[in-house]
Amino acid sequence: MQPIMDKIRNFCIIAHIDHGKSTLADRMLELTGTVDVRQMENQVLDDMDLEKERGITIKSHAIQMDYKGYTLNLIDTPGHVDFSYEVSRSIAACEGAVLVVDATQGVQAQTISNLYMAIEHDLEIIPVLNKCDMDNAMPERVEDEIIDLLGCKREEILRCSAKTGEGVPEILDAIVQRIPAPVGDPNAPLQCLVFDSVFNSFRGIIAYFKVVNGTLHSGDLVRFVNTGKEYDADEIGILKLDMSPRKSISAGNVGYIISGIKTSTEVKVGDTITHVARPCEKAIAGFEEAKPMVFAGVYPIESEDYEDLRASLEKLQLNDASLTFQPESSMALGFGFRCGFLGLLHMEIVQERLDREFDMDVITTVPNVSYNVYTKDGGMVEVHNPAGMPDLTEIDRIEEPYIRASVITTADFIGPIMTLCLGKRGELVKQEYISGNRMELLFDMPLGEIVIDFYDKLKSISKGYASFDWHMNGFRPSNLVKLDILLNGEQVDALSTLTHRDNAVDFGRRMCEKLKELLPRQQFDIAIQAAIGAKIIARETVKQVRKDVLAKCYGGDVSRKRKLLEKQKRGKKRMKQIGNVEVPQKAFLAVLKLD
């Protein structure tokens, strides 16, 4: 039975990380009887072990609930800044959003960022105060912050405890009353927005979509507008906890389509599905591609696993549309891929998923951002990899990406946070009080400076109280140099980085010291050098392992000992000429964690 459009409500839950989105979704599913008591567990929508272990949502999850004769389509979204692309896709498929704010922590940076994204799409916002049952909750103070942020009335803010379920029925009632029904014409030509896709090894690619106009029937011949490919809709249905097949899905509803698609490139998130016989006039607009911010090389440990790694990345890309990759090769590591990630947590998660879901052991190189390099003949090259830098003599100037960073914190931590941001070449744009003791600081900073360890440092100096969010703010000229690491005079291209000239000497020295600790000792000395162009700026030596050739000499003449030592020295010299240095995976990772 098709729900009437007036009886459909599409909404998502948005919040800062750890404010209780997934727990609230659990209570809603319990209350509406969508999930059986036996199937109930914490974070029931988070289907990856990784999500449950870390207590974070990585992917948005769609599910349909029935409540008082209404059909509610819920999309649970991630809260971490690295996964904001998932949030933008969920928002594109909804008419309303439940904004969850933690009553013990108040409004945080990601709350504001996700809220603006929802307001841009004209979503109806329902503000909800969560964790009101906790002893350290400050509901009145946090309500004041929400009123300042949204300009809503105090009685419009709902209080609840997602853990105990108190106040959740009121939220469901508010969703039905406040969020508008979807608009669309069930009899118009078919227009569906693809907002997600997953790979199933038995059924091929499953695309999740929202029907904007028209009606899709099982068995219809459909076309994906952007790729131009045509398929039969073998099975369509709605998303309960498992997939539930249906004969037809009409405008306003959310569902899935299985049409035996095998190659990952044929489904693009944000594409429009339409009928071949009666196509729509134009594709659905306003959907933007993910823009990767951090680039790193991913290489298989065994070179024969290269094709397997390609297949694994393609399947992972289906499930995670913000991952981009292209082939590249390295002198030190052989053939691999240059992958683009949204941030460091995203990179860590992708690495972990390659290991768990596809059993791929990979080496990841130092992450970096993309730079615009202008040459003297007026051309411009986009460089994602230090190895791709043009020759120094040809470069006119290098521009690096800048971000506008927003840090929300209590006044107690302003000093250390300012020191941290200014030390990362940040410029303070403005600071203002949000409410009471809490301040928002705005900085312009180079993206390259926050890529590695900025977020961790910010959390530790603010004892976890500061929240951080950012967006791109153009490119600016910068004095950057390429720092190379040489082992026994051989350049290791996987350890090359682009860094600011002022930081280069210090960074090179720390890198050499770190590698000295990590490289295993060989039968010969290993010289570790950091260089800018031909100029060596730092050096460390890993001393050779030596057998005690004097053990058998108990006393006797010194010339006897000399002779044995000279013989050992000649053997070592011959060995050094043909010795290779193995760089362990630990060394690549340690460079990321340089402090």
Coordinates of C-alpha atoms in Angstrom, one line a residue, residues 32-585:
T32 CA 7.5 2.9 16.6
G33 CA 8.0 -0.8 16.8
T34 CA 10.2 -0.8 13.7
V35 CA 12.8 -3.0 15.4
D36 CA 12.0 -6.2 17.2
V37 CA 13.0 -6.3 20.9
R38 CA 15.3 -9.2 20.0
Q39 CA 17.1 -7.2 17.3
M40 CA 17.5 -4.2 19.5
E41 CA 21.0 -3.2 20.5
N42 CA 22.9 0.1 21.0
Q43 CA 23.6 2.1 17.8
V44 CA 21.3 -0.3 15.9
L45 CA 21.6 1.6 12.6
D46 CA 25.4 1.6 12.7
D47 CA 26.1 -1.6 10.8
M48 CA 29.9 -1.5 10.8
D49 CA 31.9 -3.0 13.7
L50 CA 34.1 0.0 13.4
E51 CA 31.2 2.4 14.2
K52 CA 30.2 0.5 17.3
E53 CA 33.8 0.2 18.6
R54 CA 34.5 3.9 18.2
G55 CA 31.0 5.0 19.1
I56 CA 30.8 7.2 16.0
T57 CA 28.6 7.2 12.9
I58 CA 30.6 7.0 9.7
K59 CA 27.8 6.6 7.2
S60 CA 24.4 8.0 7.1
H61 CA 21.7 5.3 7.4
A62 CA 18.1 5.4 6.1
I63 CA 15.2 3.6 7.7
Q64 CA 11.4 3.9 7.4
M65 CA 9.1 3.9 10.5
D66 CA 5.3 4.0 10.9
Y67 CA 3.8 6.2 13.5
K68 CA 0.1 7.1 14.1
G69 CA -0.7 6.5 10.4
Y70 CA 2.2 8.5 9.2
T71 CA 5.3 7.2 7.3
L72 CA 8.5 8.6 8.7
N73 CA 11.7 8.3 6.7
L74 CA 14.7 8.8 9.0
I75 CA 18.3 9.4 7.9
D76 CA 20.8 9.2 10.8
T77 CA 23.9 11.2 10.0
P78 CA 27.5 11.4 11.2
G79 CA 28.7 14.2 13.5
H80 CA 32.4 14.4 12.8
V81 CA 33.7 17.2 10.6
D82 CA 35.4 14.7 8.3
F83 CA 32.0 13.2 7.4
S84 CA 30.1 16.4 6.7
Y85 CA 29.7 15.2 3.0
E86 CA 27.5 12.4 4.2
V87 CA 25.4 15.0 6.1
S88 CA 25.0 17.2 3.0
R89 CA 23.7 14.2 1.0
S90 CA 21.2 13.3 3.7
I91 CA 20.0 16.9 4.0
A92 CA 19.4 16.9 0.2
A93 CA 16.9 14.1 0.6
C94 CA 14.9 15.6 3.5
E95 CA 12.3 18.3 4.3
G96 CA 13.1 18.7 7.9
A97 CA 15.9 18.2 10.5
V98 CA 16.0 17.3 14.2
L99 CA 18.8 19.4 15.7
V100 CA 20.1 17.6 18.8
V101 CA 22.1 19.6 21.3
D102 CA 23.8 18.0 24.4
A103 CA 22.4 19.7 27.6
T104 CA 25.7 19.2 29.3
Q105 CA 27.9 20.7 26.6
G106 CA 25.8 23.2 24.7
V107 CA 26.1 24.4 21.1
Q108 CA 29.4 23.2 19.5
A109 CA 31.1 24.1 16.2
Q110 CA 29.7 21.2 14.2
T111 CA 26.2 21.9 15.5
I112 CA 26.4 25.4 13.9
S113 CA 28.0 24.1 10.7
N114 CA 25.3 21.3 10.1
L115 CA 22.6 23.7 11.0
Y116 CA 23.7 26.3 8.4
M117 CA 23.8 23.5 5.8
A118 CA 20.1 22.5 6.7
I119 CA 19.0 26.2 6.6
E120 CA 20.5 26.6 3.1
H121 CA 18.3 23.8 1.9
D122 CA 15.2 25.4 3.6
L123 CA 14.7 22.6 6.0
E124 CA 12.3 22.9 8.9
I125 CA 14.4 22.7 12.1
I126 CA 13.1 21.0 15.3
P127 CA 15.5 21.9 18.2
V128 CA 15.9 19.1 20.8
L129 CA 17.8 19.2 24.1
N130 CA 19.3 15.8 24.9
K131 CA 20.8 14.3 28.1
C132 CA 18.4 16.4 30.3
D133 CA 18.4 13.6 32.9
M134 CA 22.2 14.0 33.7
D135 CA 23.3 15.7 36.9
N136 CA 25.6 18.2 35.1
A137 CA 22.9 19.2 32.6
M138 CA 22.4 23.0 32.2
P139 CA 19.0 23.0 30.2
E140 CA 18.2 26.7 30.8
R141 CA 21.6 27.9 29.7
V142 CA 21.8 25.7 26.6
E143 CA 18.2 26.8 25.7
D144 CA 19.4 30.4 25.7
E145 CA 22.2 29.4 23.3
I146 CA 19.7 27.7 20.9
I147 CA 17.4 30.7 21.0
D148 CA 20.4 33.0 20.1
L149 CA 21.4 30.6 17.3
L150 CA 17.9 29.9 15.8
G151 CA 15.8 32.8 16.9
C152 CA 13.1 30.4 18.0
K153 CA 10.7 30.5 20.9
R154 CA 11.6 28.7 24.2
E155 CA 8.5 26.5 24.0
E156 CA 9.5 25.2 20.6
I157 CA 12.6 23.5 22.1
L158 CA 11.9 20.0 23.2
R159 CA 13.7 18.3 26.1
C160 CA 14.5 14.6 26.1
S161 CA 16.8 11.9 27.3
A162 CA 17.6 9.6 24.4
K163 CA 19.0 7.0 26.9
T164 CA 15.9 6.6 29.0
G165 CA 13.4 7.4 26.2
E166 CA 11.8 10.3 28.1
G167 CA 10.4 13.0 25.8
V168 CA 10.9 11.0 22.6
P169 CA 7.1 10.6 21.8
E170 CA 6.9 14.4 21.9
I171 CA 9.7 14.6 19.3
L172 CA 7.8 12.2 17.0
D173 CA 4.6 14.2 17.4
A174 CA 6.6 17.4 16.6
I175 CA 8.0 15.7 13.4
V176 CA 4.5 14.9 12.2
Q177 CA 3.1 18.4 13.0
R178 CA 6.0 20.7 12.1
I179 CA 7.8 19.1 9.2
P180 CA 6.1 19.7 5.8
A181 CA 5.1 16.8 3.6
P182 CA 7.2 16.3 0.5
V183 CA 6.1 18.1 -2.6
G184 CA 6.0 16.3 -6.0
D185 CA 3.7 14.9 -8.6
P186 CA 3.2 11.1 -8.6
N187 CA 2.0 11.3 -12.2
A188 CA 4.8 13.4 -13.6
P189 CA 7.8 11.9 -15.5
L190 CA 10.0 10.0 -13.0
Q191 CA 12.8 11.9 -11.2
C192 CA 14.7 10.2 -8.4
L193 CA 17.8 11.5 -6.5
V194 CA 20.4 8.9 -5.7
F195 CA 21.8 9.8 -2.2
D196 CA 23.7 6.7 -1.4
S197 CA 24.9 3.3 -2.7
V198 CA 26.3 0.1 -1.2
F199 CA 27.9 -3.0 -2.7
N200 CA 26.5 -6.4 -2.1
S201 CA 28.7 -9.3 -3.4
F202 CA 25.6 -11.3 -4.4
R203 CA 23.2 -8.7 -5.8
G204 CA 25.7 -6.1 -7.2
I205 CA 25.2 -2.4 -6.5
I206 CA 22.2 -1.3 -4.5
A207 CA 21.4 2.4 -4.9
Y208 CA 19.3 4.3 -2.3
F209 CA 17.1 7.1 -3.8
K210 CA 14.4 9.6 -3.0
V211 CA 11.5 9.9 -5.5
V212 CA 11.1 13.6 -6.2
N213 CA 8.5 13.2 -9.0
G214 CA 6.7 10.3 -10.7
T215 CA 6.2 6.7 -9.7
L216 CA 8.7 3.8 -10.1
H217 CA 7.4 0.3 -10.6
S218 CA 9.2 -2.9 -10.2
G219 CA 10.5 -4.1 -13.7
D220 CA 10.6 -0.6 -15.3
L221 CA 13.4 0.2 -17.7
V222 CA 15.3 3.1 -16.1
R223 CA 18.1 5.4 -17.1
F224 CA 20.8 7.0 -14.8
V225 CA 21.0 10.5 -16.3
N226 CA 24.6 11.4 -15.6
T227 CA 26.2 8.1 -16.8
G228 CA 23.5 7.5 -19.5
K229 CA 23.3 3.8 -18.6
E230 CA 20.0 1.9 -18.8
Y231 CA 18.8 -0.9 -16.5
D232 CA 15.8 -3.0 -15.6
A233 CA 14.6 -2.3 -12.0
D234 CA 14.7 -6.0 -11.0
E235 CA 13.7 -5.2 -7.4
I236 CA 12.6 -2.0 -5.7
G237 CA 11.6 -1.5 -2.1
I238 CA 11.7 0.5 1.1
L239 CA 14.3 0.5 3.8
K240 CA 13.3 -1.1 7.1
L241 CA 16.0 -2.6 9.2
D242 CA 16.4 -5.0 6.3
M243 CA 15.3 -4.2 2.7
S244 CA 11.6 -4.7 2.2
P245 CA 10.5 -5.2 -1.5
R246 CA 7.5 -3.3 -2.9
K247 CA 5.7 -3.3 -6.3
S248 CA 6.0 0.5 -6.7
I249 CA 7.3 3.6 -5.0
S250 CA 5.8 7.0 -5.6
A251 CA 6.8 10.7 -5.2
G252 CA 8.0 11.8 -1.7
N253 CA 9.2 8.3 -0.6
V254 CA 12.6 6.9 0.0
G255 CA 13.7 3.5 -1.3
Y256 CA 16.3 1.3 -2.9
I257 CA 16.8 -0.2 -6.4
I258 CA 18.6 -3.4 -7.4
S259 CA 19.3 -3.7 -11.1
G260 CA 22.3 -6.0 -11.3
I261 CA 24.9 -3.2 -11.8
K262 CA 28.3 -4.7 -11.4
T263 CA 30.8 -1.9 -12.1
S264 CA 31.1 0.8 -9.4
T265 CA 31.7 3.7 -11.9
E266 CA 28.1 3.3 -13.2
V267 CA 26.4 4.7 -10.1
K268 CA 27.2 8.2 -9.0
V269 CA 25.8 9.6 -5.8
G270 CA 23.7 12.7 -6.7
D271 CA 22.7 11.2 -10.1
T272 CA 19.1 11.3 -11.3
I273 CA 17.1 8.1 -12.2
T274 CA 14.3 8.5 -14.8
H275 CA 12.2 6.2 -17.1
V276 CA 13.6 5.4 -20.6
A277 CA 10.1 5.6 -22.2
R278 CA 9.1 8.9 -20.6
P279 CA 12.3 10.7 -19.4
C280 CA 12.3 13.9 -17.2
E281 CA 13.4 17.1 -18.9
K282 CA 16.4 17.8 -16.7
A283 CA 18.4 16.2 -13.9
I284 CA 17.9 17.3 -10.3
A285 CA 20.3 20.2 -9.6
G286 CA 22.1 21.5 -6.6
F287 CA 24.0 18.4 -5.7
E288 CA 27.8 18.9 -5.3
E289 CA 30.7 16.5 -5.6
A290 CA 32.8 15.9 -2.5
K291 CA 36.0 17.8 -2.5
P292 CA 38.9 15.9 -1.0
M293 CA 41.1 18.0 1.3
V294 CA 43.9 15.6 2.3
F295 CA 45.9 13.4 -0.2
A296 CA 48.0 10.4 0.6
G297 CA 49.6 7.6 -1.3
V298 CA 48.2 4.1 -0.6
Y299 CA 50.4 1.2 -1.7
P300 CA 50.0 -2.6 -1.3
I301 CA 52.8 -4.2 0.8
E302 CA 53.1 -7.0 -1.8
S303 CA 53.3 -5.5 -5.4
E304 CA 51.2 -8.4 -6.8
D305 CA 48.2 -7.2 -4.7
Y306 CA 47.9 -4.0 -6.9
E307 CA 44.9 -5.1 -8.8
D308 CA 43.2 -6.4 -5.6
L309 CA 43.7 -3.0 -4.0
R310 CA 42.1 -1.3 -7.0
A311 CA 39.0 -3.6 -6.8
S312 CA 38.8 -3.0 -3.0
L313 CA 39.0 0.8 -3.4
E314 CA 36.3 0.7 -6.1
K315 CA 34.0 -1.2 -3.8
L316 CA 34.8 1.1 -0.9
Q317 CA 34.1 4.1 -3.0
L318 CA 30.5 2.9 -3.6
N319 CA 30.0 2.8 0.1
D320 CA 31.9 6.1 0.6
A321 CA 31.3 8.5 -2.2
S322 CA 33.8 11.1 -0.8
L323 CA 36.8 8.8 -1.4
T324 CA 38.7 9.6 -4.7
F325 CA 41.7 7.8 -6.0
Q326 CA 44.0 7.7 -9.1
P327 CA 47.0 5.4 -9.9
E328 CA 50.5 6.6 -9.2
S329 CA 54.0 5.0 -8.7
S330 CA 56.8 5.6 -6.3
M331 CA 60.5 4.7 -6.5
A332 CA 60.4 3.4 -3.0
L333 CA 57.0 1.7 -2.9
G334 CA 56.2 0.6 -6.4
F335 CA 52.7 1.0 -7.9
G336 CA 49.8 2.3 -5.8
F337 CA 47.1 4.9 -5.7
R338 CA 46.9 8.6 -4.7
C339 CA 43.8 8.8 -2.6
G340 CA 41.9 12.0 -1.6
F341 CA 40.2 12.0 1.8
L342 CA 38.1 14.6 3.6
G343 CA 40.3 14.6 6.7
L344 CA 42.6 12.5 8.8
L345 CA 39.9 10.5 10.6
H346 CA 38.5 9.7 7.2
M347 CA 41.9 8.5 6.1
E348 CA 42.3 6.3 9.2
I349 CA 38.8 4.8 8.8
V350 CA 39.5 4.0 5.1
Q351 CA 42.8 2.3 6.0
E352 CA 41.0 0.3 8.8
R353 CA 38.2 -0.7 6.4
L354 CA 40.6 -1.9 3.7
D355 CA 42.2 -4.1 6.3
R356 CA 38.9 -5.5 7.8
E357 CA 36.5 -5.7 4.9
F358 CA 39.0 -6.6 2.1
D359 CA 42.0 -8.0 4.0
M360 CA 44.4 -5.6 2.3
D361 CA 47.6 -4.7 4.0
V362 CA 48.7 -1.2 2.8
I363 CA 51.3 1.4 3.4
T364 CA 50.1 5.0 3.6
T365 CA 52.5 7.9 2.9
V366 CA 52.6 11.2 4.6
P367 CA 49.3 13.1 4.0
N368 CA 49.4 16.5 2.3
V369 CA 47.0 18.9 0.6
S370 CA 46.9 20.2 -3.0
Y371 CA 48.9 23.2 -4.0
N372 CA 48.6 25.5 -7.0
V373 CA 52.1 25.9 -8.5
Y374 CA 52.5 28.8 -11.0
T375 CA 55.4 28.5 -13.5
K376 CA 57.4 31.3 -15.1
D377 CA 55.8 30.7 -18.5
G378 CA 52.4 31.6 -17.0
G379 CA 51.0 28.1 -16.6
M380 CA 49.5 26.6 -13.5
V381 CA 49.9 23.0 -12.2
E382 CA 47.8 21.5 -9.4
V383 CA 50.2 19.4 -7.2
H384 CA 48.9 16.7 -4.9
N385 CA 52.2 15.0 -4.4
P386 CA 55.6 16.4 -3.6
A387 CA 57.1 14.2 -6.3
G388 CA 55.0 16.1 -8.9
M389 CA 56.6 19.5 -8.2
P390 CA 58.1 21.2 -11.2
D391 CA 61.8 22.1 -11.1
L392 CA 62.7 24.9 -8.7
T393 CA 64.1 27.1 -11.5
E394 CA 60.7 27.0 -13.3
I395 CA 58.5 28.0 -10.4
D396 CA 57.3 31.6 -10.2
R397 CA 55.1 31.2 -7.0
I398 CA 53.3 28.5 -5.0
E399 CA 49.8 29.1 -3.6
E400 CA 48.4 27.0 -0.8
P401 CA 44.8 26.5 0.3
Y402 CA 43.6 28.5 3.3
I403 CA 40.6 27.7 5.5
R404 CA 38.4 29.8 7.8
A405 CA 38.4 27.9 11.1
S406 CA 35.9 28.3 13.8
V407 CA 36.8 27.2 17.4
I408 CA 34.2 27.3 20.1
T409 CA 35.6 27.1 23.7
T410 CA 35.3 28.4 27.2
A411 CA 37.2 31.5 28.1
D412 CA 39.7 29.5 30.3
F413 CA 41.4 28.0 27.3
I414 CA 41.7 31.1 25.1
G415 CA 45.4 31.6 25.7
P416 CA 46.7 28.1 24.8
I417 CA 44.3 27.8 21.8
M418 CA 45.5 31.2 20.4
T419 CA 49.2 30.1 20.9
L420 CA 48.4 26.8 19.0
C421 CA 46.6 28.5 16.1
L422 CA 49.2 31.4 15.7
G423 CA 52.0 28.8 15.9
K424 CA 50.3 27.0 12.9
R425 CA 50.6 30.3 10.9
G426 CA 47.0 31.3 11.7
E427 CA 45.7 34.8 11.7
L428 CA 42.9 35.8 14.1
V429 CA 39.9 37.2 12.3
K430 CA 37.6 37.9 15.2
Q431 CA 36.6 36.6 18.6
E432 CA 33.2 37.0 20.2
Y433 CA 31.2 35.7 23.2
I434 CA 28.4 33.4 22.3
S435 CA 26.9 33.2 25.8
G436 CA 28.1 33.4 29.3
N437 CA 31.6 32.0 29.4
R438 CA 31.8 30.6 25.9
M439 CA 33.6 32.2 23.0
E440 CA 33.9 31.7 19.2
L441 CA 37.3 32.4 17.7
L442 CA 37.7 32.7 13.9
F443 CA 41.1 32.1 12.3
D444 CA 42.4 32.1 8.7
M445 CA 44.9 29.2 8.6
P446 CA 46.8 27.2 5.9
L447 CA 45.0 23.8 5.4
G448 CA 48.4 22.1 5.3
E449 CA 49.0 23.0 9.0
I450 CA 45.9 21.4 10.4
V451 CA 46.1 18.2 8.3
I452 CA 48.3 16.2 10.6
D453 CA 47.8 16.6 14.4
F454 CA 46.0 19.9 14.9
Y455 CA 42.6 18.4 16.1
D456 CA 44.3 16.1 18.6
K457 CA 46.4 19.0 20.1
L458 CA 43.3 21.2 20.3
K459 CA 41.4 18.6 22.2
S460 CA 44.2 18.0 24.6
I461 CA 45.0 21.6 25.5
S462 CA 41.3 22.4 25.9
K463 CA 40.6 19.2 27.9
G464 CA 38.1 18.1 25.3
Y465 CA 36.0 21.3 25.6
A466 CA 36.9 23.1 22.4
S467 CA 35.0 22.2 19.2
F468 CA 36.4 22.8 15.7
D469 CA 34.9 23.3 12.3
W470 CA 36.2 24.8 9.1
H471 CA 35.5 25.6 5.4
M472 CA 37.7 26.5 2.5
N473 CA 38.7 30.1 2.0
G474 CA 40.7 30.3 -1.2
F475 CA 44.4 30.1 -2.1
R476 CA 47.2 32.4 -1.0
P477 CA 50.9 32.7 -2.1
S478 CA 53.2 31.1 0.4
N479 CA 57.0 30.5 0.8
L480 CA 57.0 26.7 0.6
V481 CA 59.9 24.3 0.0
K482 CA 60.1 20.6 -0.8
L483 CA 61.8 18.7 2.0
D484 CA 63.5 15.4 0.9
I485 CA 64.7 12.5 3.1
L486 CA 67.8 10.6 1.9
L487 CA 68.9 7.2 3.2
N488 CA 72.5 6.5 2.3
G489 CA 72.3 9.2 -0.3
E490 CA 69.1 7.6 -1.9
Q491 CA 66.0 9.8 -1.9
V492 CA 62.9 8.1 -0.4
D493 CA 60.1 9.8 -2.4
A494 CA 57.4 8.5 -0.1
L495 CA 58.8 10.5 2.8
S496 CA 59.0 13.8 0.9
T497 CA 56.9 16.7 2.1
L498 CA 56.1 20.3 1.2
T499 CA 56.5 22.6 4.2
H500 CA 56.9 26.3 5.0
R501 CA 60.5 27.5 4.8
D502 CA 60.4 28.7 8.4
N503 CA 59.5 25.2 9.7
A504 CA 61.7 23.2 7.3
V505 CA 64.9 22.9 9.4
D506 CA 63.1 22.0 12.6
F507 CA 60.8 19.6 10.8
G508 CA 63.7 17.9 9.0
R509 CA 65.7 17.5 12.2
R510 CA 62.7 15.9 14.0
M511 CA 62.1 13.6 11.1
C512 CA 65.7 12.4 11.1
E513 CA 65.7 11.8 14.8
K514 CA 62.4 9.9 14.6
L515 CA 63.7 7.7 11.7
K516 CA 66.9 7.0 13.7
E517 CA 64.8 5.5 16.5
L518 CA 62.7 3.4 14.1
L519 CA 65.0 2.1 11.4
P520 CA 66.4 -1.4 12.3
R521 CA 70.2 -1.5 12.6
Q522 CA 72.0 -3.1 9.7
Q523 CA 75.4 -4.5 9.2
F524 CA 76.5 -1.1 7.9
D525 CA 76.0 2.5 8.9
I526 CA 72.9 4.2 7.6
A527 CA 73.1 8.0 7.0
I528 CA 69.7 9.7 7.4
Q529 CA 69.7 13.2 5.9
A530 CA 67.0 15.9 5.4
A531 CA 67.6 18.1 2.3
I532 CA 66.1 21.1 0.6
G533 CA 67.3 20.8 -3.0
A534 CA 71.0 20.1 -2.8
K535 CA 71.4 21.6 0.7
I536 CA 71.5 19.1 3.6
I537 CA 69.8 20.6 6.7
A538 CA 70.0 17.7 9.2
R539 CA 71.7 14.4 9.6
E540 CA 71.5 11.4 11.9
T541 CA 73.4 8.1 11.7
V542 CA 72.1 4.6 12.6
K543 CA 75.2 2.8 13.8
Q544 CA 76.0 -0.6 12.3
V545 CA 75.6 -3.9 14.2
R546 CA 79.1 -5.4 14.8
K547 CA 80.1 -8.8 15.8
D548 CA 82.6 -8.9 18.7
V549 CA 85.7 -10.1 16.7
L550 CA 88.0 -9.6 19.7
A551 CA 86.1 -12.1 21.9
K552 CA 88.7 -14.8 21.2
C553 CA 91.7 -12.5 22.0
Y554 CA 92.4 -12.9 25.7
G555 CA 95.3 -10.5 26.2
G556 CA 98.2 -10.7 23.7
D557 CA 99.6 -8.1 21.3
V558 CA 97.5 -5.1 20.2
S559 CA 98.6 -5.6 16.5
R560 CA 96.7 -8.9 16.5
K561 CA 93.5 -7.1 17.6
R562 CA 94.1 -4.3 15.0
K563 CA 94.4 -6.9 12.2
L564 CA 91.0 -8.5 13.1
L565 CA 89.3 -5.1 13.3
E566 CA 90.8 -4.0 10.0
K567 CA 89.6 -7.2 8.4
Q568 CA 86.0 -6.6 9.8
K569 CA 86.1 -3.0 8.5
R570 CA 87.0 -4.1 4.9
G571 CA 84.1 -6.5 4.9
K572 CA 81.7 -3.8 6.2
K573 CA 82.8 -1.4 3.5
R574 CA 82.1 -3.9 0.8
M575 CA 78.7 -4.6 2.3
K576 CA 77.7 -1.0 2.4
Q577 CA 78.3 -0.6 -1.4
I578 CA 75.4 -3.1 -2.1
G579 CA 73.3 -2.7 1.1
N580 CA 69.6 -1.7 0.8
V581 CA 67.6 -0.1 3.6
E582 CA 64.2 -1.5 4.5
V583 CA 61.9 1.2 5.8
P584 CA 59.2 -0.3 8.1
Q585 CA 55.5 0.8 7.9

